[in-house]
CSV table of C-alpha atoms and ligand atoms in Angstrom, one decimal:
chain,number,residue,atom,x,y,z
A,1,MET,CA,-16.9,-22.9,49.3
A,2,LYS,CA,-15.1,-21.2,52.3
A,3,LYS,CA,-13.4,-17.8,51.3
A,4,VAL,CA,-9.9,-16.9,53.3
A,5,VAL,CA,-8.4,-13.6,53.1
A,6,VAL,CA,-4.7,-13.6,53.2
A,7,LEU,CA,-3.0,-10.3,54.3
A,8,GLY,CA,0.8,-10.5,53.4
A,9,THR,CA,2.9,-8.1,55.7
A,10,GLY,CA,6.6,-9.4,55.1
A,11,GLY,CA,8.6,-11.1,57.7
A,12,THR,CA,11.1,-14.1,56.9
A,13,ILE,CA,8.5,-16.0,55.4
A,14,ALA,CA,8.5,-13.9,52.4
A,15,GLY,CA,12.2,-13.6,52.8
A,16,ARG,CA,14.9,-13.8,49.6
A,17,ALA,CA,18.5,-14.9,49.9
A,18,GLN,CA,21.2,-14.9,47.3
A,19,SER,CA,21.6,-18.8,47.7
A,20,VAL,CA,19.3,-21.9,48.7
A,21,THR,CA,21.7,-22.6,51.7
A,22,ASP,CA,21.6,-19.3,53.0
A,23,GLU,CA,19.4,-19.2,56.1
A,24,ILE,CA,20.6,-16.3,58.0
A,25,GLY,CA,22.1,-13.9,55.4
A,26,TYR,CA,18.8,-12.9,53.5
A,27,THR,CA,16.5,-10.2,53.5
A,28,ALA,CA,13.1,-10.5,55.1
A,29,GLY,CA,9.9,-9.0,53.6
A,30,VAL,CA,10.8,-9.4,49.6
A,31,VAL,CA,8.4,-11.6,48.3
A,32,PRO,CA,5.3,-11.1,47.5
A,33,VAL,CA,1.9,-12.8,49.2
A,34,ALA,CA,0.9,-13.9,46.2
A,35,ASP,CA,3.8,-15.9,45.3
A,36,LEU,CA,4.1,-17.2,48.5
A,37,LEU,CA,0.1,-18.8,48.0
A,38,ALA,CA,0.7,-19.5,44.1
A,39,GLY,CA,3.0,-22.3,45.4
A,40,LEU,CA,0.2,-24.1,47.3
A,41,SER,CA,-2.5,-26.4,46.3
A,42,LEU,CA,-5.5,-25.5,48.3
A,43,PRO,CA,-8.0,-28.3,49.4
A,44,ALA,CA,-11.3,-28.6,47.8
A,45,GLY,CA,-13.6,-25.9,49.0
A,46,LEU,CA,-11.1,-23.6,50.2
A,47,VAL,CA,-10.8,-20.3,48.2
A,48,ALA,CA,-8.2,-17.6,49.4
A,49,GLU,CA,-8.1,-14.5,48.2
A,50,HIS,CA,-4.9,-12.1,49.0
A,51,GLU,CA,-3.5,-8.7,49.6
A,52,GLN,CA,-0.1,-6.7,50.3
A,53,VAL,CA,-0.6,-4.6,53.2
A,54,ALA,CA,2.9,-4.1,53.9
A,55,GLN,CA,6.2,-5.7,53.0
A,56,THR,CA,8.8,-5.1,56.1
A,57,ASP,CA,10.9,-7.0,58.4
A,58,SER,CA,8.8,-6.9,61.3
A,59,LYS,CA,11.6,-5.3,63.7
A,60,ASP,CA,10.7,-2.5,62.1
A,61,MET,CA,6.8,-2.8,62.9
A,62,THR,CA,5.4,0.5,63.0
A,63,LEU,CA,1.7,2.1,64.3
A,64,ALA,CA,0.9,2.9,60.6
A,65,ILE,CA,1.2,-0.4,59.6
A,66,TRP,CA,-0.9,-1.8,62.4
A,67,GLN,CA,-3.6,1.0,61.5
A,68,ARG,CA,-3.4,-0.2,58.2
A,69,LEU,CA,-3.8,-3.9,59.0
A,70,GLY,CA,-6.3,-3.6,61.3
A,71,GLN,CA,-8.6,-1.6,58.9
A,72,ARG,CA,-8.1,-4.4,56.4
A,73,VAL,CA,-8.6,-6.9,58.9
A,74,ALA,CA,-11.9,-5.4,59.7
A,75,HIS,CA,-12.8,-4.7,56.6
A,76,HIS,CA,-12.4,-8.4,55.1
A,77,LEU,CA,-14.0,-9.9,58.6
A,78,ALA,CA,-17.2,-7.6,57.9
A,79,ARG,CA,-17.8,-9.4,54.5
A,80,PRO,CA,-20.5,-12.3,55.3
A,81,GLU,CA,-18.9,-14.6,52.8
A,82,VAL,CA,-15.3,-14.4,54.5
A,83,ALA,CA,-15.0,-16.9,56.7
A,84,GLY,CA,-11.5,-16.3,58.3
A,85,MET,CA,-8.3,-14.7,57.5
A,86,VAL,CA,-4.4,-15.5,57.5
A,87,ILE,CA,-1.9,-12.8,57.9
A,88,THR,CA,1.8,-13.3,57.0
A,89,HIS,CA,4.0,-12.1,59.3
A,90,GLY,CA,8.0,-11.6,60.7
A,91,THR,CA,8.6,-13.6,63.8
A,92,ASP,CA,10.2,-11.1,65.7
A,93,THR,CA,7.2,-9.1,66.9
A,94,LEU,CA,4.5,-11.5,65.6
A,95,GLU,CA,3.2,-11.7,69.2
A,96,GLU,CA,2.9,-8.0,69.6
A,97,THR,CA,0.9,-7.6,66.4
A,98,ALA,CA,-1.5,-10.7,67.3
A,99,TRP,CA,-2.1,-8.5,70.8
A,100,PHE,CA,-2.8,-5.8,69.0
A,101,LEU,CA,-5.2,-6.9,66.9
A,102,HIS,CA,-6.9,-9.1,69.9
A,103,GLN,CA,-6.8,-5.7,71.7
A,104,VAL,CA,-8.3,-3.3,69.4
A,105,LEU,CA,-10.6,-5.7,67.3
A,106,ALA,CA,-11.5,-8.9,69.2
A,107,PRO,CA,-12.8,-10.9,66.3
A,108,THR,CA,-15.0,-13.6,66.9
A,109,LYS,CA,-14.2,-14.9,63.2
A,110,PRO,CA,-10.5,-16.7,63.0
A,111,VAL,CA,-7.7,-14.3,62.5
A,112,VAL,CA,-4.6,-16.7,62.0
A,113,LEU,CA,-1.3,-15.0,61.9
A,114,THR,CA,1.8,-17.4,60.6
A,115,CYS,CA,5.4,-17.0,60.0
A,116,ALA,CA,8.6,-18.8,59.3
A,117,MET,CA,12.1,-19.1,60.2
A,118,ARG,CA,13.8,-20.1,57.1
A,119,PRO,CA,13.2,-17.8,54.2
A,120,ALA,CA,11.1,-18.3,51.3
A,121,THR,CA,14.4,-19.5,49.1
A,122,ALA,CA,15.8,-21.5,51.6
A,123,LEU,CA,16.5,-25.2,50.4
A,124,MET,CA,13.7,-26.5,52.6
A,125,PRO,CA,11.5,-23.5,53.9
A,126,ASP,CA,8.8,-23.9,56.4
A,127,GLY,CA,6.9,-21.3,55.5
A,128,PRO,CA,5.0,-23.1,52.9
A,129,GLN,CA,3.7,-25.6,55.5
A,130,ASN,CA,3.1,-23.0,57.9
A,131,LEU,CA,0.8,-21.0,55.3
A,132,ASN,CA,-0.9,-24.3,54.3
A,133,ASP,CA,-1.6,-25.4,58.6
A,134,ALA,CA,-3.0,-21.3,58.7
A,135,LEU,CA,-5.5,-21.4,56.0
A,136,ARG,CA,-6.8,-24.9,57.0
A,137,VAL,CA,-7.3,-23.7,60.7
A,138,ALA,CA,-8.7,-20.2,59.2
A,139,ALA,CA,-11.3,-22.4,57.5
A,140,ASP,CA,-11.8,-24.8,59.9
A,141,GLY,CA,-15.1,-23.3,62.0
A,142,ARG,CA,-14.4,-24.6,65.4
A,143,ILE,CA,-11.5,-22.0,66.3
A,144,GLY,CA,-12.2,-18.1,66.6
A,145,GLY,CA,-10.2,-14.9,67.4
A,146,VAL,CA,-6.5,-14.0,66.8
A,147,VAL,CA,-4.5,-17.1,67.1
A,148,VAL,CA,-1.0,-18.0,65.6
A,149,VAL,CA,0.0,-20.8,63.3
A,150,CYS,CA,3.6,-22.2,63.7
A,151,ALA,CA,5.4,-25.6,63.3
A,152,GLY,CA,2.4,-27.5,63.5
A,153,ARG,CA,1.3,-25.9,66.6
A,154,LEU,CA,-1.8,-23.4,67.3
A,155,HIS,CA,-1.4,-20.5,69.9
A,156,ALA,CA,-3.7,-17.9,71.2
A,157,ALA,CA,-2.7,-14.6,71.1
A,158,GLN,CA,-2.6,-14.0,74.9
A,159,ASP,CA,-0.2,-16.8,75.5
A,160,VAL,CA,2.2,-16.6,72.2
A,161,THR,CA,5.6,-15.8,72.9
A,162,LYS,CA,8.6,-16.2,70.5
A,163,VAL,CA,10.8,-18.3,72.8
A,164,HIS,CA,13.8,-19.2,70.4
A,165,THR,CA,15.7,-17.6,68.0
A,166,TRP,CA,16.4,-20.1,65.2
A,167,ARG,CA,14.2,-23.4,66.1
A,168,LEU,CA,11.6,-23.8,63.5
A,169,ASP,CA,9.3,-24.4,66.5
A,170,ALA,CA,9.9,-21.1,67.6
A,171,PHE,CA,7.2,-20.0,69.8
A,172,GLY,CA,5.5,-21.6,73.1
A,173,SER,CA,2.6,-20.5,75.0
A,174,GLY,CA,4.2,-20.7,78.5
A,175,ASP,CA,2.6,-22.5,81.2
A,176,ALA,CA,-1.0,-22.7,79.5
A,177,GLY,CA,0.4,-24.5,76.3
A,178,PRO,CA,-0.8,-24.4,72.9
A,179,LEU,CA,-4.5,-24.3,71.6
A,180,GLY,CA,-3.8,-27.5,69.4
A,181,VAL,CA,-2.0,-28.9,66.7
A,182,ILE,CA,-2.1,-29.5,63.1
A,183,GLU,CA,-1.5,-33.2,61.9
A,184,ALA,CA,-1.6,-33.6,58.7
A,185,GLY,CA,-3.8,-30.7,57.6
A,186,GLU,CA,-6.2,-31.5,60.3
A,187,LEU,CA,-6.8,-29.1,63.6
A,188,ARG,CA,-6.9,-31.6,67.1
A,189,LEU,CA,-8.1,-28.7,69.4
A,190,PHE,CA,-7.5,-29.2,73.2
A,191,ARG,CA,-9.0,-26.1,74.2
A,192,GLN,CA,-11.0,-23.0,72.7
A,193,SER,CA,-9.2,-19.7,72.9
A,194,VAL,CA,-10.7,-17.0,75.3
A,195,PRO,CA,-12.0,-14.0,72.9
A,196,GLY,CA,-11.0,-10.6,73.2
A,197,ARG,CA,-13.4,-8.1,74.9
A,198,ALA,CA,-12.8,-4.7,72.6
A,199,ASP,CA,-13.5,-1.5,74.6
A,200,PRO,CA,-15.8,-0.2,71.6
A,201,GLY,CA,-14.1,3.3,70.9
A,202,LEU,CA,-10.5,1.8,71.2
A,203,TRP,CA,-10.1,1.1,67.5
A,204,ALA,CA,-11.6,4.2,66.6
A,205,ARG,CA,-9.2,6.3,68.9
A,206,VAL,CA,-6.1,4.1,67.6
A,207,GLN,CA,-6.9,5.3,64.0
A,208,GLY,CA,-7.1,8.8,65.0
A,209,VAL,CA,-3.7,8.9,66.5
A,210,ARG,CA,-0.3,9.4,64.6
A,211,ALA,CA,1.8,8.0,67.8
A,212,LEU,CA,0.4,6.0,70.8
A,213,PRO,CA,1.2,7.2,74.4
A,214,ARG,CA,4.7,6.7,75.1
A,215,VAL,CA,5.5,3.8,77.5
A,216,GLU,CA,8.9,2.4,77.9
A,217,LEU,CA,9.9,-0.9,79.5
A,218,VAL,CA,12.6,-1.2,81.9
A,219,PHE,CA,14.4,-4.1,83.4
A,220,SER,CA,15.4,-4.7,87.2
A,221,HIS,CA,18.4,-6.6,87.6
A,222,ALA,CA,21.2,-7.1,89.8
A,223,ASP,CA,23.2,-3.7,90.9
A,224,ALA,CA,20.1,-1.8,89.2
A,225,GLN,CA,20.0,2.1,89.7
A,226,GLY,CA,17.3,4.4,89.1
A,227,HIS,CA,19.4,6.9,86.3
A,228,LEU,CA,17.1,5.3,83.5
A,229,VAL,CA,14.2,6.0,84.8
A,230,ARG,CA,15.3,9.1,85.8
A,231,SER,CA,16.7,10.5,82.1
A,232,LEU,CA,13.5,9.2,80.6
A,233,LEU,CA,11.6,11.3,83.2
A,234,ALA,CA,13.6,14.8,82.1
A,235,ALA,CA,11.9,17.1,79.8
A,236,PRO,CA,12.2,15.8,76.1
A,237,GLY,CA,13.3,17.8,73.5
A,238,GLY,CA,11.8,18.2,70.1
A,239,ASP,CA,8.9,16.3,68.9
A,240,ILE,CA,9.7,13.3,71.4
A,241,PRO,CA,6.3,12.9,73.2
A,242,PRO,CA,6.3,13.1,77.1
A,243,LEU,CA,6.9,9.8,79.1
A,244,ARG,CA,3.2,8.6,79.9
A,245,GLY,CA,3.9,5.0,81.5
A,246,LEU,CA,6.5,2.7,82.4
A,247,VAL,CA,6.3,-1.2,82.6
A,248,VAL,CA,9.0,-2.7,84.8
A,249,ALA,CA,10.0,-6.5,84.0
A,250,GLY,CA,10.8,-7.4,87.7
A,251,THR,CA,13.3,-10.3,89.1
A,252,GLY,CA,11.6,-13.8,89.7
A,253,ASN,CA,8.2,-12.9,91.2
A,254,GLY,CA,8.4,-9.3,89.9
A,255,THR,CA,10.5,-7.8,92.7
A,256,VAL,CA,12.2,-4.4,92.0
A,257,HIS,CA,15.8,-3.3,93.1
A,258,THR,CA,15.2,-0.6,96.1
A,259,ALA,CA,17.1,1.7,93.8
A,260,LEU,CA,15.2,1.0,90.6
A,261,ALA,CA,11.6,1.1,92.8
A,262,GLU,CA,12.6,4.7,94.4
A,263,ALA,CA,12.9,6.0,90.9
A,264,LEU,CA,9.8,4.4,89.7
A,265,GLU,CA,7.8,6.2,92.6
A,266,GLU,CA,9.6,9.4,91.6
A,267,ALA,CA,8.0,8.6,88.0
A,268,GLN,CA,4.1,7.7,89.4
A,269,ALA,CA,4.8,10.4,91.7
A,270,GLN,CA,4.9,12.8,88.6
A,271,GLY,CA,2.0,11.2,86.8
A,272,VAL,CA,3.5,8.2,84.9
A,273,VAL,CA,1.6,5.3,85.2
A,274,VAL,CA,4.2,2.0,86.0
A,275,TRP,CA,2.9,-1.7,85.7
A,276,ARG,CA,5.2,-4.3,87.3
A,277,GLY,CA,5.6,-7.7,85.6
A,278,THR,CA,8.4,-10.1,85.6
A,279,ARG,CA,11.2,-10.8,83.6
A,280,CYS,CA,10.7,-14.7,83.7
A,281,ALA,CA,10.0,-16.3,80.9
A,282,LEU,CA,7.3,-18.6,82.5
A,283,GLY,CA,4.6,-17.6,85.4
A,284,ARG,CA,3.5,-14.5,86.4
A,285,PRO,CA,4.0,-12.3,89.7
A,286,VAL,CA,1.7,-13.7,92.6
A,287,THR,CA,3.1,-11.1,95.4
A,288,SER,CA,1.8,-7.5,96.0
A,289,GLY,CA,3.0,-4.7,97.9
A,290,ARG,CA,6.6,-3.9,98.8
A,291,SER,CA,8.1,-6.8,97.6
A,292,GLY,CA,7.9,-5.0,94.4
A,293,GLY,CA,5.9,-1.8,94.8
A,294,ASP,CA,2.4,-1.1,94.7
A,295,TRP,CA,2.3,-1.4,91.1
A,296,PRO,CA,-0.6,-3.1,88.7
A,297,LEU,CA,0.5,-6.3,87.2
A,298,ALA,CA,1.7,-6.4,84.0
A,299,GLU,CA,0.1,-9.2,82.2
A,300,PRO,CA,0.0,-11.4,80.0
A,301,SER,CA,4.0,-10.3,79.8
A,302,VAL,CA,5.7,-7.2,80.1
A,303,ILE,CA,6.3,-6.9,76.3
A,304,LYS,CA,2.5,-6.9,75.9
A,305,ALA,CA,1.8,-5.2,78.5
A,306,ARG,CA,3.5,-2.4,77.2
A,307,LEU,CA,1.3,-2.1,74.5
A,308,SER,CA,-1.6,-2.7,76.7
A,309,LEU,CA,-0.6,0.2,78.7
A,310,ALA,CA,-0.2,2.4,76.0
A,311,LEU,CA,-3.9,1.4,74.5
A,312,ALA,CA,-5.2,2.1,78.0
A,313,LEU,CA,-3.5,5.4,78.3
A,314,LEU,CA,-5.0,6.5,74.8
B,1,LIG,C1,11.0,-10.6,60.8
B,1,LIG,O1,10.5,-10.7,62.2
B,1,LIG,O2,10.5,-10.0,60.1
B,1,LIG,C2,12.2,-11.0,60.5
B,1,LIG,C3,12.6,-12.5,61.2
B,1,LIG,C4,11.4,-13.6,61.2
B,1,LIG,O3,10.6,-13.2,60.2
B,1,LIG,O4,11.9,-14.5,61.5
């Protein structure tokens, strides 16, 4: 028997609407993970345990939920009888949670995040198929680390990005492409995921804080100015933490408007760490130097790099 533990965190996969035809006006994060599993018939040789870790719309993801999720993932992965884990999650910040777990836990056993674009109450929900596929990937034995299953495709944590607002196949893996596909319940693997390399003390540090170091994301664009960066630098009031880092989503090859670059240099002179990426959906900046400032590259995406920089500053 292979044991897989399923952790529920909410999302559209656990969403409920008033009518079966309503795919928009639903509430995410309502249906318990136990009910999501109850509708599935597991293949012979697979048993699933479940636990509700959170019940949220993932746009509202917090550090507190990540800390609890990380604790439960670490706890279950340490059990020798557990072959792998599945996490049901909203699509909106799924790539950030995947990146968080990849960065802080770097598991070798499979941790498979899955989701849905239609609520559980829809006429034809996509969640049951995705959950079924995710369970099979978690028990497959050929893949390890943090991965994502959606619409029959398997993505690596470092590559996965939400690329579409409503399509069922809402995720892409950019230039790298998916790790594999799930065909009629069978995983066809194109390549292996690259395992994470967690800093051994990082997870302990993450568990010990109430907030990550403050890192903000700014965009370069036509007619950009430095005002936003300068107001971020102004001494914050109340209990707002001081700015520690900035990730700039540059144009094209990671280039930054001169007016914005000047403000970023002022920020750097005041001790703020600046990283530079691209606002392009595909590709990575390949330039360095004055065309985009001498700032380290923000990879694998500016969204994930914002989290990486906060973790690095910890
Ligand atoms: C969410 O991210 O929790 C809501 C949207 C979705 O899951 O597609």
